[in-house]
């Protein structure tokens, strides 16, 4: 069977496949698109259109095809065509490389994303900035410590902005003011533009993004989340040796290796009545800010000196006071402020400067009119920046125009900072000012009412964002702008069942799943289930939570427990159909993922659950019928496996005799697929087809399984990307398709699926996704591309600190093979030691035994051939790589002249695998010295694009040996000794 290549076009067979395209390098400059403010250097042989330039910019910004389509108002199919064209023109193999090209010149090297652009002049602090730079050169964690209002954030921004070229890995500025204890990693991830992937948690994705390239993270305002920041910093610095962290906080983090730099207020100038030139930074700051507020401002230098001394040199206090200059003048300001400070500040002590700042804020507050005070204290409920709509929502009775006017007045008085995002104005309270506003809100007895309004606003905003997930243009930006406030509103909400908290928790689950904060989404869905006003709503959220676990790599006991809880809540509703679906889902999950359980659910217990489901539900309901049929099919196949385990190989044309249980199982699978089609839900159809895939694999019908998986691949486009229900099928389909095509030796299709998975916004982008590319790349002879991934994969694994999983066994063995075929014995031995080093070594070394045998065959090392042949035959015969091991073992036996080699060759079947079929044909040619067998092998290698193996086979054909030698030289391989 020749399978089509999903997600792309399979290269044509024949010699033309192996030609090298010469490309020229040009430059294109995007006219628009997020993340691009410079030229993009790309290699391509043809012109790139303006529309393709826009698409390229959005690929570089890591948007999916659907999001690009929404942004540019195109169809998804049109975007796919543009991406395919760009792949061809840019001369790259996949979307991942295309994105790298798009980003490589999109900004200056070492750019720190999110670094605020200050709107005012930076005054003084030259010595402090030099000390901070020196500390960053000497230490990997530097904490700038000082009281609120002393200017820590501004100094960190100025220092980082001037030092960007010193950090080739770039970095990010992360404002932690609005961030809760549990969301520090999310804030960093959003700033860096990374998301979670299955089997890769957010901390690991961040570590992979930072790498070892010398990055800088600025974590600003850490004091309220200091424990979480300390844990994050310690983890990150351990995993990313090239990364440095600059933190600002009112106290040090307490992490080993931390260097704390205290930041003091500006030192006061000597107080004198004589006219002197302004020399102190405090005076210069006051003059700059006062002049900005009143361009005609003048003052006696001695008055400014006394005024700044009275303000203790605190930059924020100076700025707040300077904002009052237009109304009071310097002399009036000094008189009013001096009286107020004497009254509120009291005696002088260690905390006097901080108390003085609070006194200045309080004095500024007393100068507000009642309308300004009322709005000022209401703004304390916002954790982060807010817009006019949000302000109106928490201040009932205040007209929109009046709210805008008051916001402007508060900003003029420096009590609000103004930000602009995509042209829209947003405001925020500085943290010290917000803390004061919160106190005033509490003293007014308005905290509970304000938080209730804030919760209503948050639930409404979250629901609106949720409703536009599929269609909104760049919805992600809208979510990121309010995410911290949505989380804060939920944290403040009563932890009891209620409509608003439930609505917000459910919407946050949906939004964070779509935003690919997968672990967070799971938590929100569980919160929603706990807060659900009714059992009916709780069932939906528990099922969503169970589906989320597929996204974080847990398909074992945890989701089963959630589904069992959903069964209990479904029973409470008295809804028979809902109960039947919940029960059937438990049966299907327990069968489908049984290998994940330390102790499986007994077959009899599952049969009882299915019987209860059948009794509860109406089989005339198509959705109920589909779930019941799926559970029945899983159980029937489990029974067939117990009744007739597949412990022997089936000849290609002579299937084993079917038992009655197997016949019933096949009928049950067909019924499940048909019931799912009738229900009309592509998620149910995809899940039902997985039963058929597993049934075929159990009986070693690889081609049949591959055919079914191809049908699942064709459904991927119709699966919703933003809801957890589709997650298990997206993750499983791509995984099963890859191993399915690898299992039948269809290497172009396996490689295409690996590239498709790498580009997928849910499963792609991680070192694990990159690792899946390596095996088909090596088996097809694309050694340069495979070896270009080795550092990324190994360092990604090392940085994340993950245990060695079975998914890394084949790629690591393939890297050893590639190095060995190129004659680099040291590198081959290094990767071999890595493949054989993990826990449960035997399980992970199966593919390595194939590599060992193939290298022995290539280099003519036959002294251990008998041992290598026996080792290659160990392992599950149903594994995707089993045919490779068995076929190369037979050929090694022939080449080494082992006793019984002919009989072993005759007894070895291809296992429905094209690579194995070609290998066995070559082995027969060696044994018989038959050019027809060798020519047949060449044709088979060409069919699956196995360039290296084709060249090795040509060497055995007298008339084509030169062609084979030339091909091997082009691949950088040493010639074989056989």
PDB file of N, CA and C in Angstrom, residues 168-213:
ATOM      1  N   UNK A 168      22.641  38.147  23.690  1.00  0.00           N
ATOM      2  CA  UNK A 168      22.273  37.698  22.341  1.00  0.00           C
ATOM      3  C   UNK A 168      21.009  36.852  22.305  1.00  0.00           C
ATOM      4  N   UNK A 169      20.657  36.229  23.438  1.00  0.00           N
ATOM      5  CA  UNK A 169      19.439  35.430  23.476  1.00  0.00           C
ATOM      6  C   UNK A 169      18.191  36.246  23.717  1.00  0.00           C
ATOM      7  N   UNK A 170      18.346  37.584  23.813  1.00  0.00           N
ATOM      8  CA  UNK A 170      17.188  38.428  24.058  1.00  0.00           C
ATOM      9  C   UNK A 170      16.666  38.256  25.463  1.00  0.00           C
ATOM     10  N   UNK A 171      15.363  38.340  25.591  1.00  0.00           N
ATOM     11  CA  UNK A 171      14.757  38.191  26.904  1.00  0.00           C
ATOM     12  C   UNK A 171      13.424  38.885  26.959  1.00  0.00           C
ATOM     13  N   UNK A 172      12.987  39.225  28.174  1.00  0.00           N
ATOM     14  CA  UNK A 172      11.670  39.832  28.337  1.00  0.00           C
ATOM     15  C   UNK A 172      11.612  40.609  29.632  1.00  0.00           C
ATOM     16  N   UNK A 173      10.793  41.673  29.605  1.00  0.00           N
ATOM     17  CA  UNK A 173      10.450  42.431  30.793  1.00  0.00           C
ATOM     18  C   UNK A 173       9.083  41.933  31.248  1.00  0.00           C
ATOM     19  N   UNK A 174       8.987  41.529  32.507  1.00  0.00           N
ATOM     20  CA  UNK A 174       7.748  40.943  33.032  1.00  0.00           C
ATOM     21  C   UNK A 174       7.285  41.763  34.220  1.00  0.00           C
ATOM     22  N   UNK A 175       6.147  42.441  34.046  1.00  0.00           N
ATOM     23  CA  UNK A 175       5.563  43.227  35.134  1.00  0.00           C
ATOM     24  C   UNK A 175       4.722  42.301  36.000  1.00  0.00           C
ATOM     25  N   UNK A 176       5.140  42.108  37.236  1.00  0.00           N
ATOM     26  CA  UNK A 176       4.459  41.171  38.128  1.00  0.00           C
ATOM     27  C   UNK A 176       3.435  41.846  39.033  1.00  0.00           C
ATOM     28  N   UNK A 177       3.244  43.146  38.906  1.00  0.00           N
ATOM     29  CA  UNK A 177       2.291  43.832  39.779  1.00  0.00           C
ATOM     30  C   UNK A 177       0.910  43.177  39.746  1.00  0.00           C
ATOM     31  N   UNK A 178       0.348  42.888  38.559  1.00  0.00           N
ATOM     32  CA  UNK A 178      -1.004  42.316  38.556  1.00  0.00           C
ATOM     33  C   UNK A 178      -1.054  40.801  38.686  1.00  0.00           C
ATOM     34  N   UNK A 179       0.082  40.169  38.883  1.00  0.00           N
ATOM     35  CA  UNK A 179       0.163  38.712  38.774  1.00  0.00           C
ATOM     36  C   UNK A 179      -0.043  38.060  40.130  1.00  0.00           C
ATOM     37  N   UNK A 180      -0.843  37.008  40.157  1.00  0.00           N
ATOM     38  CA  UNK A 180      -1.068  36.256  41.384  1.00  0.00           C
ATOM     39  C   UNK A 180       0.017  35.226  41.620  1.00  0.00           C
ATOM     40  N   UNK A 181       0.049  34.684  42.825  1.00  0.00           N
ATOM     41  CA  UNK A 181       1.080  33.730  43.249  1.00  0.00           C
ATOM     42  C   UNK A 181       1.206  32.549  42.304  1.00  0.00           C
ATOM     43  N   UNK A 182       0.087  32.090  41.758  1.00  0.00           N
ATOM     44  CA  UNK A 182       0.100  30.866  40.953  1.00  0.00           C
ATOM     45  C   UNK A 182       0.412  31.119  39.485  1.00  0.00           C
ATOM     46  N   UNK A 183       0.615  32.391  39.091  1.00  0.00           N
ATOM     47  CA  UNK A 183       0.666  32.687  37.667  1.00  0.00           C
ATOM     48  C   UNK A 183       1.954  33.378  37.228  1.00  0.00           C
ATOM     49  N   UNK A 184       3.006  33.227  38.005  1.00  0.00           N
ATOM     50  CA  UNK A 184       4.281  33.832  37.616  1.00  0.00           C
ATOM     51  C   UNK A 184       4.782  33.232  36.303  1.00  0.00           C
ATOM     52  N   UNK A 185       4.726  31.910  36.182  1.00  0.00           N
ATOM     53  CA  UNK A 185       5.205  31.265  34.948  1.00  0.00           C
ATOM     54  C   UNK A 185       4.384  31.710  33.749  1.00  0.00           C
ATOM     55  N   UNK A 186       3.067  31.866  33.918  1.00  0.00           N
ATOM     56  CA  UNK A 186       2.233  32.319  32.809  1.00  0.00           C
ATOM     57  C   UNK A 186       2.631  33.718  32.354  1.00  0.00           C
ATOM     58  N   UNK A 187       2.940  34.582  33.315  1.00  0.00           N
ATOM     59  CA  UNK A 187       3.341  35.944  32.960  1.00  0.00           C
ATOM     60  C   UNK A 187       4.640  35.937  32.163  1.00  0.00           C
ATOM     61  N   UNK A 188       5.592  35.118  32.583  1.00  0.00           N
ATOM     62  CA  UNK A 188       6.858  35.029  31.850  1.00  0.00           C
ATOM     63  C   UNK A 188       6.632  34.415  30.474  1.00  0.00           C
ATOM     64  N   UNK A 189       5.826  33.360  30.418  1.00  0.00           N
ATOM     65  CA  UNK A 189       5.564  32.706  29.138  1.00  0.00           C
ATOM     66  C   UNK A 189       4.900  33.655  28.159  1.00  0.00           C
ATOM     67  N   UNK A 190       3.924  34.438  28.629  1.00  0.00           N
ATOM     68  CA  UNK A 190       3.249  35.388  27.746  1.00  0.00           C
ATOM     69  C   UNK A 190       4.236  36.421  27.221  1.00  0.00           C
ATOM     70  N   UNK A 191       5.141  36.879  28.076  1.00  0.00           N
ATOM     71  CA  UNK A 191       6.134  37.865  27.646  1.00  0.00           C
ATOM     72  C   UNK A 191       7.101  37.278  26.627  1.00  0.00           C
ATOM     73  N   UNK A 192       7.443  35.998  26.772  1.00  0.00           N
ATOM     74  CA  UNK A 192       8.380  35.344  25.859  1.00  0.00           C
ATOM     75  C   UNK A 192       7.693  34.786  24.620  1.00  0.00           C
ATOM     76  N   UNK A 193       6.359  34.685  24.660  1.00  0.00           N
ATOM     77  CA  UNK A 193       5.629  34.141  23.514  1.00  0.00           C
ATOM     78  C   UNK A 193       5.684  32.638  23.424  1.00  0.00           C
ATOM     79  N   UNK A 194       5.723  31.929  24.559  1.00  0.00           N
ATOM     80  CA  UNK A 194       5.748  30.468  24.536  1.00  0.00           C
ATOM     81  C   UNK A 194       4.497  29.926  25.208  1.00  0.00           C
ATOM     82  N   UNK A 195       4.162  28.684  24.877  1.00  0.00           N
ATOM     83  CA  UNK A 195       2.995  28.029  25.448  1.00  0.00           C
ATOM     84  C   UNK A 195       3.359  26.608  25.836  1.00  0.00           C
ATOM     85  N   UNK A 196       2.441  25.967  26.552  1.00  0.00           N
ATOM     86  CA  UNK A 196       2.650  24.573  26.934  1.00  0.00           C
ATOM     87  C   UNK A 196       2.390  23.649  25.763  1.00  0.00           C
ATOM     88  N   UNK A 197       2.944  22.447  25.859  1.00  0.00           N
ATOM     89  CA  UNK A 197       2.702  21.395  24.891  1.00  0.00           C
ATOM     90  C   UNK A 197       2.483  20.097  25.661  1.00  0.00           C
ATOM     91  N   UNK A 198       1.823  19.115  25.051  1.00  0.00           N
ATOM     92  CA  UNK A 198       1.703  17.819  25.733  1.00  0.00           C
ATOM     93  C   UNK A 198       3.077  17.289  26.124  1.00  0.00           C
ATOM     94  N   UNK A 199       3.188  16.782  27.324  1.00  0.00           N
ATOM     95  CA  UNK A 199       4.432  16.246  27.880  1.00  0.00           C
ATOM     96  C   UNK A 199       5.495  17.313  28.096  1.00  0.00           C
ATOM     97  N   UNK A 200       5.088  18.586  28.030  1.00  0.00           N
ATOM     98  CA  UNK A 200       6.055  19.654  28.303  1.00  0.00           C
ATOM     99  C   UNK A 200       5.331  20.773  29.043  1.00  0.00           C
ATOM    100  N   UNK A 201       5.587  20.865  30.344  1.00  0.00           N
ATOM    101  CA  UNK A 201       4.906  21.862  31.146  1.00  0.00           C
ATOM    102  C   UNK A 201       5.482  23.253  30.870  1.00  0.00           C
ATOM    103  N   UNK A 202       4.799  24.260  31.405  1.00  0.00           N
ATOM    104  CA  UNK A 202       5.135  25.631  31.059  1.00  0.00           C
ATOM    105  C   UNK A 202       6.559  25.999  31.476  1.00  0.00           C
ATOM    106  N   UNK A 203       6.980  25.573  32.655  1.00  0.00           N
ATOM    107  CA  UNK A 203       8.361  25.857  33.087  1.00  0.00           C
ATOM    108  C   UNK A 203       9.358  25.273  32.084  1.00  0.00           C
ATOM    109  N   UNK A 204       9.050  24.107  31.551  1.00  0.00           N
ATOM    110  CA  UNK A 204       9.952  23.460  30.605  1.00  0.00           C
ATOM    111  C   UNK A 204       9.973  24.196  29.275  1.00  0.00           C
ATOM    112  N   UNK A 205       8.802  24.663  28.833  1.00  0.00           N
ATOM    113  CA  UNK A 205       8.740  25.427  27.589  1.00  0.00           C
ATOM    114  C   UNK A 205       9.524  26.728  27.718  1.00  0.00           C
ATOM    115  N   UNK A 206       9.440  27.369  28.882  1.00  0.00           N
ATOM    116  CA  UNK A 206      10.202  28.598  29.113  1.00  0.00           C
ATOM    117  C   UNK A 206      11.700  28.305  29.072  1.00  0.00           C
ATOM    118  N   UNK A 207      12.112  27.217  29.731  1.00  0.00           N
ATOM    119  CA  UNK A 207      13.537  26.854  29.748  1.00  0.00           C
ATOM    120  C   UNK A 207      14.030  26.572  28.338  1.00  0.00           C
ATOM    121  N   UNK A 208      13.206  25.906  27.532  1.00  0.00           N
ATOM    122  CA  UNK A 208      13.611  25.607  26.156  1.00  0.00           C
ATOM    123  C   UNK A 208      13.751  26.882  25.337  1.00  0.00           C
ATOM    124  N   UNK A 209      12.846  27.842  25.558  1.00  0.00           N
ATOM    125  CA  UNK A 209      12.914  29.113  24.823  1.00  0.00           C
ATOM    126  C   UNK A 209      14.155  29.902  25.231  1.00  0.00           C
ATOM    127  N   UNK A 210      14.474  29.948  26.507  1.00  0.00           N
ATOM    128  CA  UNK A 210      15.626  30.723  26.950  1.00  0.00           C
ATOM    129  C   UNK A 210      16.933  30.076  26.520  1.00  0.00           C
ATOM    130  N   UNK A 211      16.988  28.740  26.582  1.00  0.00           N
ATOM    131  CA  UNK A 211      18.159  28.014  26.126  1.00  0.00           C
ATOM    132  C   UNK A 211      19.420  28.438  26.837  1.00  0.00           C
ATOM    133  N   UNK A 212      20.526  28.358  26.115  1.00  0.00           N
ATOM    134  CA  UNK A 212      21.832  28.723  26.669  1.00  0.00           C
ATOM    135  C   UNK A 212      22.409  29.942  25.964  1.00  0.00           C
ATOM    136  N   UNK A 213      21.551  30.666  25.222  1.00  0.00           N
ATOM    137  CA  UNK A 213      22.059  31.729  24.360  1.00  0.00           C
ATOM    138  C   UNK A 213      22.334  33.047  25.036  1.00  0.00           C
TER     139      UNK A 213
END
